[in-house]
Amino acid sequence: MEPAQKERTPFADIDGLPASMSAMVLDALTEMGRHTEIRRVRRVAFDMLRPRPGQRLLDAGSGSGDVARRLAAEVSPTGEVIALDHSASITAAAVARHDGSNVRYVTGDVGAMDLPSDSVDGVWCERVLQHVDSADRSIGELIRVTRPGGRICLIDTDWSSLGFDGMPAGLGEVVMAHVRGHFTPKQHDMGRTLRRRLVANGLSGITATPVTCVFTTPESAAVVLPMVNPRVPEETWATPPGLRDEWLACVDAAGASGTFLAVLTIWVVAGTVPG
Ligand SMILES: C[S@@+](CC[C@H](N)C(=O)[O-])C[C@H]1O[C@@H](n2cnc3c(N)ncnc32)[C@H](O)[C@@H]1O
């Protein structure tokens, strides 16, 4: 029998994690931002959001603030980026990395933001909605704070697209069943629901692009996929109890023979707020 799905993820409350885990989360976000496949996803999103000098943008669920600082470079010299995140510890870490660009770091809940209506020209919200209690309430808030004609860009994972090749079939199936059982329903399909959520809210000019990330080495995959990362502790959900060593040995063997493959689709969806 598969383990019961949890309704919340560690990213829903980073401040509630043990300090060692929240440090690991920050490192993971930083490493992910450097990964070529995540950079490919972000290039698609930049093209869809089309940031321009002078704009005020919101990065909702901004994590380490890396994207907010990149957006700030695009809207400079007169524009501004608000980097909003639920976690006080992640926000403090983002502030510690501040590079002098025009970013204002704030803590807040994307589902109930302390920002005036129609106050930003555009929104970036990356891999956040799979972690919030109500994606629709959060999208409603993102629309509320965006001026008519402003653009909203949502990026989220479709974890049900996760697949591996090069591992023994039986073991791969057991591991995948275990992993799937630990994703919340929102993690399973958030990416592919984004387009219809924007349609339902009356946005225009909607574009939806699935970016399938391809990982051809275990090292590259481990940055984004905890179930192949040997640094993720055994006591977490990432691998089935008792099978972790066997699974990771197979991952290593597939890497050594050059046959390792993992794929994961991340959706980039944008639309314009009606006037
Ligand atoms: C997977 S991380 C993504 C961070 C960043 N967008 C990136 O792509 O690197 C999810 C982020 O969403 C934040 N978050 C989770 N729930 C939130 C909420 N209700 N309101 C605002 N931020 C939230 C977490 O604290 C975390 O920093």
CSV table of C-alpha atoms and ligand atoms in Angstrom, one decimal:
chain,number,residue,atom,x,y,z
A,1,MET,CA,0.0,0.0,0.0
A,2,GLU,CA,1.3,3.5,-0.9
A,3,PRO,CA,1.9,5.9,2.0
A,4,ALA,CA,-0.8,8.5,2.5
A,5,GLN,CA,-0.3,11.9,0.7
A,6,LYS,CA,0.6,14.8,2.9
A,7,GLU,CA,-1.3,18.0,2.2
A,8,ARG,CA,1.7,20.3,2.9
A,9,THR,CA,5.3,20.3,1.8
A,10,PRO,CA,8.4,21.4,3.7
A,11,PHE,CA,8.4,24.6,1.5
A,12,ALA,CA,5.0,25.6,2.9
A,13,ASP,CA,6.7,26.4,6.3
A,14,ILE,CA,10.5,26.6,6.0
A,15,ASP,CA,10.7,28.5,9.3
A,16,GLY,CA,9.2,25.4,11.0
A,17,LEU,CA,12.0,23.1,9.8
A,18,PRO,CA,15.0,22.2,12.0
A,19,ALA,CA,17.8,24.8,11.3
A,20,SER,CA,20.0,22.2,9.5
A,21,MET,CA,17.1,21.4,7.1
A,22,SER,CA,16.3,25.1,6.4
A,23,ALA,CA,20.0,25.6,5.6
A,24,MET,CA,19.9,22.6,3.2
A,25,VAL,CA,16.8,24.1,1.6
A,26,LEU,CA,18.6,27.4,1.0
A,27,ASP,CA,21.6,25.6,-0.5
A,28,ALA,CA,19.3,23.5,-2.7
A,29,LEU,CA,17.5,26.6,-4.0
A,30,THR,CA,20.8,28.3,-4.8
A,31,GLU,CA,22.2,25.3,-6.6
A,32,MET,CA,19.0,24.9,-8.6
A,33,GLY,CA,19.2,28.4,-9.8
A,34,ARG,CA,22.6,27.7,-11.3
A,35,HIS,CA,21.5,24.5,-13.0
A,36,THR,CA,21.4,24.7,-16.8
A,37,GLU,CA,17.9,23.2,-17.0
A,38,ILE,CA,16.4,25.6,-14.5
A,39,ARG,CA,18.1,28.4,-16.3
A,40,ARG,CA,16.5,27.2,-19.5
A,41,VAL,CA,13.1,27.3,-17.7
A,42,ARG,CA,13.8,30.8,-16.5
A,43,ARG,CA,14.8,32.1,-20.0
A,44,VAL,CA,11.4,31.0,-21.2
A,45,ALA,CA,9.8,32.9,-18.3
A,46,PHE,CA,11.9,36.0,-18.9
A,47,ASP,CA,10.7,36.0,-22.5
A,48,MET,CA,7.1,35.7,-21.4
A,49,LEU,CA,7.2,38.3,-18.7
A,50,ARG,CA,9.2,40.8,-20.8
A,51,PRO,CA,10.5,43.0,-18.0
A,52,ARG,CA,11.3,46.6,-19.0
A,53,PRO,CA,13.2,49.5,-17.5
A,54,GLY,CA,11.0,51.5,-15.0
A,55,GLN,CA,8.6,48.7,-14.1
A,56,ARG,CA,7.7,47.7,-10.6
A,57,LEU,CA,7.7,43.9,-10.5
A,58,LEU,CA,6.8,41.4,-7.8
A,59,ASP,CA,8.7,38.1,-7.3
A,60,ALA,CA,6.2,36.1,-5.2
A,61,GLY,CA,7.8,33.3,-3.2
A,62,SER,CA,11.2,34.7,-4.0
A,63,GLY,CA,13.4,32.3,-2.0
A,64,SER,CA,17.0,33.2,-2.1
A,65,GLY,CA,16.2,36.4,-4.1
A,66,ASP,CA,18.4,35.4,-7.1
A,67,VAL,CA,15.6,35.9,-9.7
A,68,ALA,CA,14.5,39.2,-8.0
A,69,ARG,CA,18.0,40.6,-8.4
A,70,ARG,CA,18.1,39.6,-12.0
A,71,LEU,CA,14.7,41.2,-12.6
A,72,ALA,CA,16.0,44.3,-10.9
A,73,ALA,CA,18.8,44.6,-13.4
A,74,GLU,CA,16.1,44.5,-16.2
A,75,VAL,CA,13.9,47.2,-14.7
A,76,SER,CA,16.8,49.5,-13.6
A,77,PRO,CA,17.6,52.3,-13.2
A,78,THR,CA,14.2,53.6,-12.1
A,79,GLY,CA,12.2,50.3,-11.6
A,80,GLU,CA,11.9,48.2,-8.5
A,81,VAL,CA,11.4,44.6,-7.6
A,82,ILE,CA,9.5,43.5,-4.5
A,83,ALA,CA,10.8,40.1,-3.3
A,84,LEU,CA,8.1,38.6,-1.1
A,85,ASP,CA,8.5,35.3,0.7
A,86,HIS,CA,6.6,33.6,3.5
A,87,SER,CA,9.8,32.5,5.3
A,88,ALA,CA,11.6,35.0,7.6
A,89,SER,CA,14.8,32.9,7.5
A,90,ILE,CA,14.8,32.6,3.7
A,91,THR,CA,14.1,36.4,3.5
A,92,ALA,CA,17.0,37.1,5.9
A,93,ALA,CA,19.3,34.9,3.7
A,94,ALA,CA,18.1,36.8,0.6
A,95,VAL,CA,18.8,40.1,2.3
A,96,ALA,CA,22.3,38.9,3.2
A,97,ARG,CA,23.0,38.3,-0.5
A,98,HIS,CA,21.7,41.7,-1.6
A,99,ASP,CA,23.9,43.2,-4.3
A,100,GLY,CA,22.7,46.8,-4.1
A,101,SER,CA,20.1,46.5,-6.9
A,102,ASN,CA,16.7,47.9,-6.4
A,103,VAL,CA,15.1,45.0,-4.6
A,104,ARG,CA,12.8,45.4,-1.6
A,105,TYR,CA,12.6,42.2,0.5
A,106,VAL,CA,9.4,41.6,2.5
A,107,THR,CA,7.9,38.7,4.3
A,108,GLY,CA,4.3,37.8,3.5
A,109,ASP,CA,1.8,35.3,2.4
A,110,VAL,CA,1.1,35.2,-1.4
A,111,GLY,CA,-2.5,34.3,-0.5
A,112,ALA,CA,-3.0,37.5,1.5
A,113,MET,CA,-0.4,40.2,0.6
A,114,ASP,CA,0.0,43.5,2.3
A,115,LEU,CA,0.3,45.3,-1.1
A,116,PRO,CA,-2.1,47.8,-2.6
A,117,SER,CA,-4.3,46.8,-5.6
A,118,ASP,CA,-2.9,47.6,-9.1
A,119,SER,CA,0.5,48.4,-7.6
A,120,VAL,CA,2.8,46.3,-9.8
A,121,ASP,CA,3.4,46.0,-13.5
A,122,GLY,CA,4.2,42.3,-13.5
A,123,VAL,CA,4.6,39.2,-11.4
A,124,TRP,CA,7.0,36.3,-11.3
A,125,CYS,CA,5.9,33.3,-9.2
A,126,GLU,CA,8.2,30.3,-9.5
A,127,ARG,CA,7.6,26.9,-8.0
A,128,VAL,CA,5.4,28.3,-5.2
A,129,LEU,CA,1.8,27.5,-6.0
A,130,GLN,CA,2.4,23.7,-5.5
A,131,HIS,CA,3.2,24.6,-1.8
A,132,VAL,CA,0.4,27.0,-0.9
A,133,ASP,CA,-2.9,26.1,0.8
A,134,SER,CA,-5.0,27.6,-2.1
A,135,ALA,CA,-3.4,28.2,-5.5
A,136,ASP,CA,-6.6,30.0,-6.7
A,137,ARG,CA,-6.6,32.4,-3.7
A,138,SER,CA,-3.0,33.1,-4.4
A,139,ILE,CA,-3.5,33.7,-8.1
A,140,GLY,CA,-6.4,36.0,-7.2
A,141,GLU,CA,-4.1,38.0,-5.0
A,142,LEU,CA,-1.4,38.2,-7.8
A,143,ILE,CA,-4.1,39.5,-10.1
A,144,ARG,CA,-5.4,42.0,-7.5
A,145,VAL,CA,-2.0,43.6,-7.0
A,146,THR,CA,-1.2,43.7,-10.8
A,147,ARG,CA,-2.4,46.8,-12.7
A,148,PRO,CA,-4.7,46.2,-15.7
A,149,GLY,CA,-2.5,45.4,-18.7
A,150,GLY,CA,0.2,44.0,-16.4
A,151,ARG,CA,1.6,40.5,-17.0
A,152,ILE,CA,1.6,37.5,-14.6
A,153,CYS,CA,4.1,34.7,-15.1
A,154,LEU,CA,3.6,31.5,-13.2
A,155,ILE,CA,6.2,28.7,-13.2
A,156,ASP,CA,5.4,25.3,-11.7
A,157,THR,CA,6.4,21.7,-11.7
A,158,ASP,CA,4.3,18.7,-13.0
A,159,TRP,CA,5.8,16.1,-10.6
A,160,SER,CA,3.7,13.4,-12.2
A,161,SER,CA,5.9,13.8,-15.3
A,162,LEU,CA,8.9,12.6,-13.4
A,163,GLY,CA,10.5,9.6,-15.0
A,164,PHE,CA,13.7,7.6,-15.0
A,165,ASP,CA,15.5,5.3,-17.4
A,166,GLY,CA,18.5,3.0,-16.9
A,167,MET,CA,17.4,1.6,-13.6
A,168,PRO,CA,16.2,-2.0,-13.0
A,169,ALA,CA,12.4,-2.0,-13.8
A,170,GLY,CA,11.1,-3.6,-10.6
A,171,LEU,CA,13.1,-1.3,-8.3
A,172,GLY,CA,12.3,1.8,-10.4
A,173,GLU,CA,8.6,1.1,-10.1
A,174,VAL,CA,8.7,0.6,-6.3
A,175,VAL,CA,10.7,3.8,-5.9
A,176,MET,CA,8.4,5.8,-8.2
A,177,ALA,CA,5.3,4.5,-6.4
A,178,HIS,CA,6.8,5.6,-3.1
A,179,VAL,CA,7.8,9.0,-4.4
A,180,ARG,CA,4.4,9.6,-6.0
A,181,GLY,CA,2.7,8.7,-2.7
A,182,HIS,CA,4.5,11.5,-1.0
A,183,PHE,CA,3.6,14.3,-3.4
A,184,THR,CA,0.6,16.3,-2.5
A,185,PRO,CA,-2.2,16.4,-5.1
A,186,LYS,CA,-1.1,20.0,-6.0
A,187,GLN,CA,2.4,18.8,-6.6
A,188,HIS,CA,1.2,16.1,-8.9
A,189,ASP,CA,-0.4,18.4,-11.4
A,190,MET,CA,0.1,22.1,-10.5
A,191,GLY,CA,2.2,22.9,-13.6
A,192,ARG,CA,-0.4,21.8,-16.1
A,193,THR,CA,-3.3,23.4,-14.2
A,194,LEU,CA,-1.8,26.9,-14.5
A,195,ARG,CA,-3.2,27.7,-17.9
A,196,ARG,CA,-6.8,26.9,-17.0
A,197,ARG,CA,-6.5,28.8,-13.8
A,198,LEU,CA,-5.5,31.9,-15.8
A,199,VAL,CA,-8.2,31.3,-18.3
A,200,ALA,CA,-10.8,31.0,-15.5
A,201,ASN,CA,-9.6,34.4,-14.2
A,202,GLY,CA,-10.2,36.1,-17.5
A,203,LEU,CA,-6.5,36.8,-18.4
A,204,SER,CA,-5.8,37.5,-22.1
A,205,GLY,CA,-2.8,36.7,-24.3
A,206,ILE,CA,-2.1,33.5,-22.4
A,207,THR,CA,0.9,31.4,-23.4
A,208,ALA,CA,1.7,28.1,-21.8
A,209,THR,CA,5.0,26.3,-22.5
A,210,PRO,CA,6.0,23.0,-21.0
A,211,VAL,CA,9.8,22.8,-20.5
A,212,THR,CA,11.0,19.2,-20.1
A,213,CYS,CA,14.1,19.2,-18.1
A,214,VAL,CA,16.5,16.4,-19.1
A,215,PHE,CA,19.2,15.0,-16.7
A,216,THR,CA,21.7,12.7,-18.2
A,217,THR,CA,24.0,12.3,-15.1
A,218,PRO,CA,23.0,11.5,-11.5
A,219,GLU,CA,25.0,14.6,-10.3
A,220,SER,CA,23.0,16.9,-12.6
A,221,ALA,CA,19.7,15.2,-11.6
A,222,ALA,CA,20.5,15.4,-7.8
A,223,VAL,CA,20.4,19.2,-7.9
A,224,VAL,CA,16.6,19.1,-8.7
A,225,LEU,CA,15.5,15.6,-7.7
A,226,PRO,CA,15.9,14.7,-4.0
A,227,MET,CA,15.3,11.0,-4.7
A,228,VAL,CA,18.7,10.7,-6.4
A,229,ASN,CA,20.6,13.0,-4.1
A,230,PRO,CA,22.8,11.0,-1.7
A,231,ARG,CA,23.1,14.1,0.5
A,232,VAL,CA,19.3,14.0,1.3
A,233,PRO,CA,19.1,12.1,4.6
A,234,GLU,CA,17.7,8.6,4.8
A,235,GLU,CA,15.0,9.6,7.2
A,236,THR,CA,13.2,11.9,4.7
A,237,TRP,CA,10.6,10.7,2.3
A,238,ALA,CA,12.9,10.8,-0.8
A,239,THR,CA,13.6,7.1,-1.0
A,240,PRO,CA,11.6,4.1,0.3
A,241,PRO,CA,12.8,2.8,3.7
A,242,GLY,CA,15.3,0.0,3.3
A,243,LEU,CA,15.7,0.5,-0.4
A,244,ARG,CA,17.8,3.7,-0.4
A,245,ASP,CA,21.2,2.1,-0.7
A,246,GLU,CA,20.2,-0.3,-3.4
A,247,TRP,CA,18.4,2.5,-5.4
A,248,LEU,CA,21.4,4.9,-5.1
A,249,ALA,CA,23.8,2.1,-6.1
A,250,CYS,CA,21.7,1.6,-9.3
A,251,VAL,CA,21.7,5.3,-9.9
A,252,ASP,CA,25.5,5.3,-9.6
A,253,ALA,CA,25.8,2.3,-11.9
A,254,ALA,CA,23.6,3.9,-14.5
A,255,GLY,CA,25.7,7.0,-14.2
A,256,ALA,CA,28.9,5.0,-14.6
A,257,SER,CA,27.7,3.3,-17.7
A,258,GLY,CA,26.3,6.5,-19.2
A,259,THR,CA,22.8,5.2,-19.4
A,260,PHE,CA,21.2,7.3,-16.6
A,261,LEU,CA,18.3,9.4,-17.7
A,262,ALA,CA,15.7,11.5,-15.7
A,263,VAL,CA,13.0,13.8,-17.0
A,264,LEU,CA,10.7,16.4,-15.4
A,265,THR,CA,8.4,18.9,-17.0
A,266,ILE,CA,8.1,22.4,-15.6
A,267,TRP,CA,5.4,24.7,-17.0
A,268,VAL,CA,5.8,28.4,-17.7
A,269,VAL,CA,2.5,30.1,-18.1
A,270,ALA,CA,1.8,33.8,-18.5
A,271,GLY,CA,-1.2,36.1,-19.2
A,272,THR,CA,-2.2,39.7,-19.2
A,273,VAL,CA,-4.5,41.1,-16.5
A,274,PRO,CA,-7.7,42.6,-18.2
A,275,GLY,CA,-8.1,46.3,-18.2
B,1,LIG,C1,10.6,25.9,-4.1
B,1,LIG,S1,10.9,27.4,-3.4
B,1,LIG,C2,11.0,28.5,-4.8
B,1,LIG,C3,11.8,29.8,-4.5
B,1,LIG,C4,12.1,30.6,-5.7
B,1,LIG,N1,10.9,31.1,-6.4
B,1,LIG,C5,12.9,29.9,-6.7
B,1,LIG,O1,12.4,29.5,-7.8
B,1,LIG,O2,14.1,29.6,-6.4
B,1,LIG,C6,9.3,27.9,-2.7
B,1,LIG,C7,9.3,29.2,-2.0
B,1,LIG,O3,8.0,29.7,-1.7
B,1,LIG,C8,7.9,30.2,-0.4
B,1,LIG,N2,6.5,30.1,0.0
B,1,LIG,C9,5.8,29.0,0.4
B,1,LIG,N3,4.6,29.3,0.7
B,1,LIG,C10,4.5,30.6,0.6
B,1,LIG,C11,3.4,31.6,0.8
B,1,LIG,N4,2.2,31.2,1.2
B,1,LIG,N5,3.6,32.9,0.5
B,1,LIG,C12,4.8,33.3,0.1
B,1,LIG,N6,5.9,32.5,-0.1
B,1,LIG,C13,5.7,31.1,0.1
B,1,LIG,C14,8.9,29.4,0.4
B,1,LIG,O4,9.2,30.0,1.6
B,1,LIG,C15,10.0,29.2,-0.6
B,1,LIG,O5,11.0,30.2,-0.5
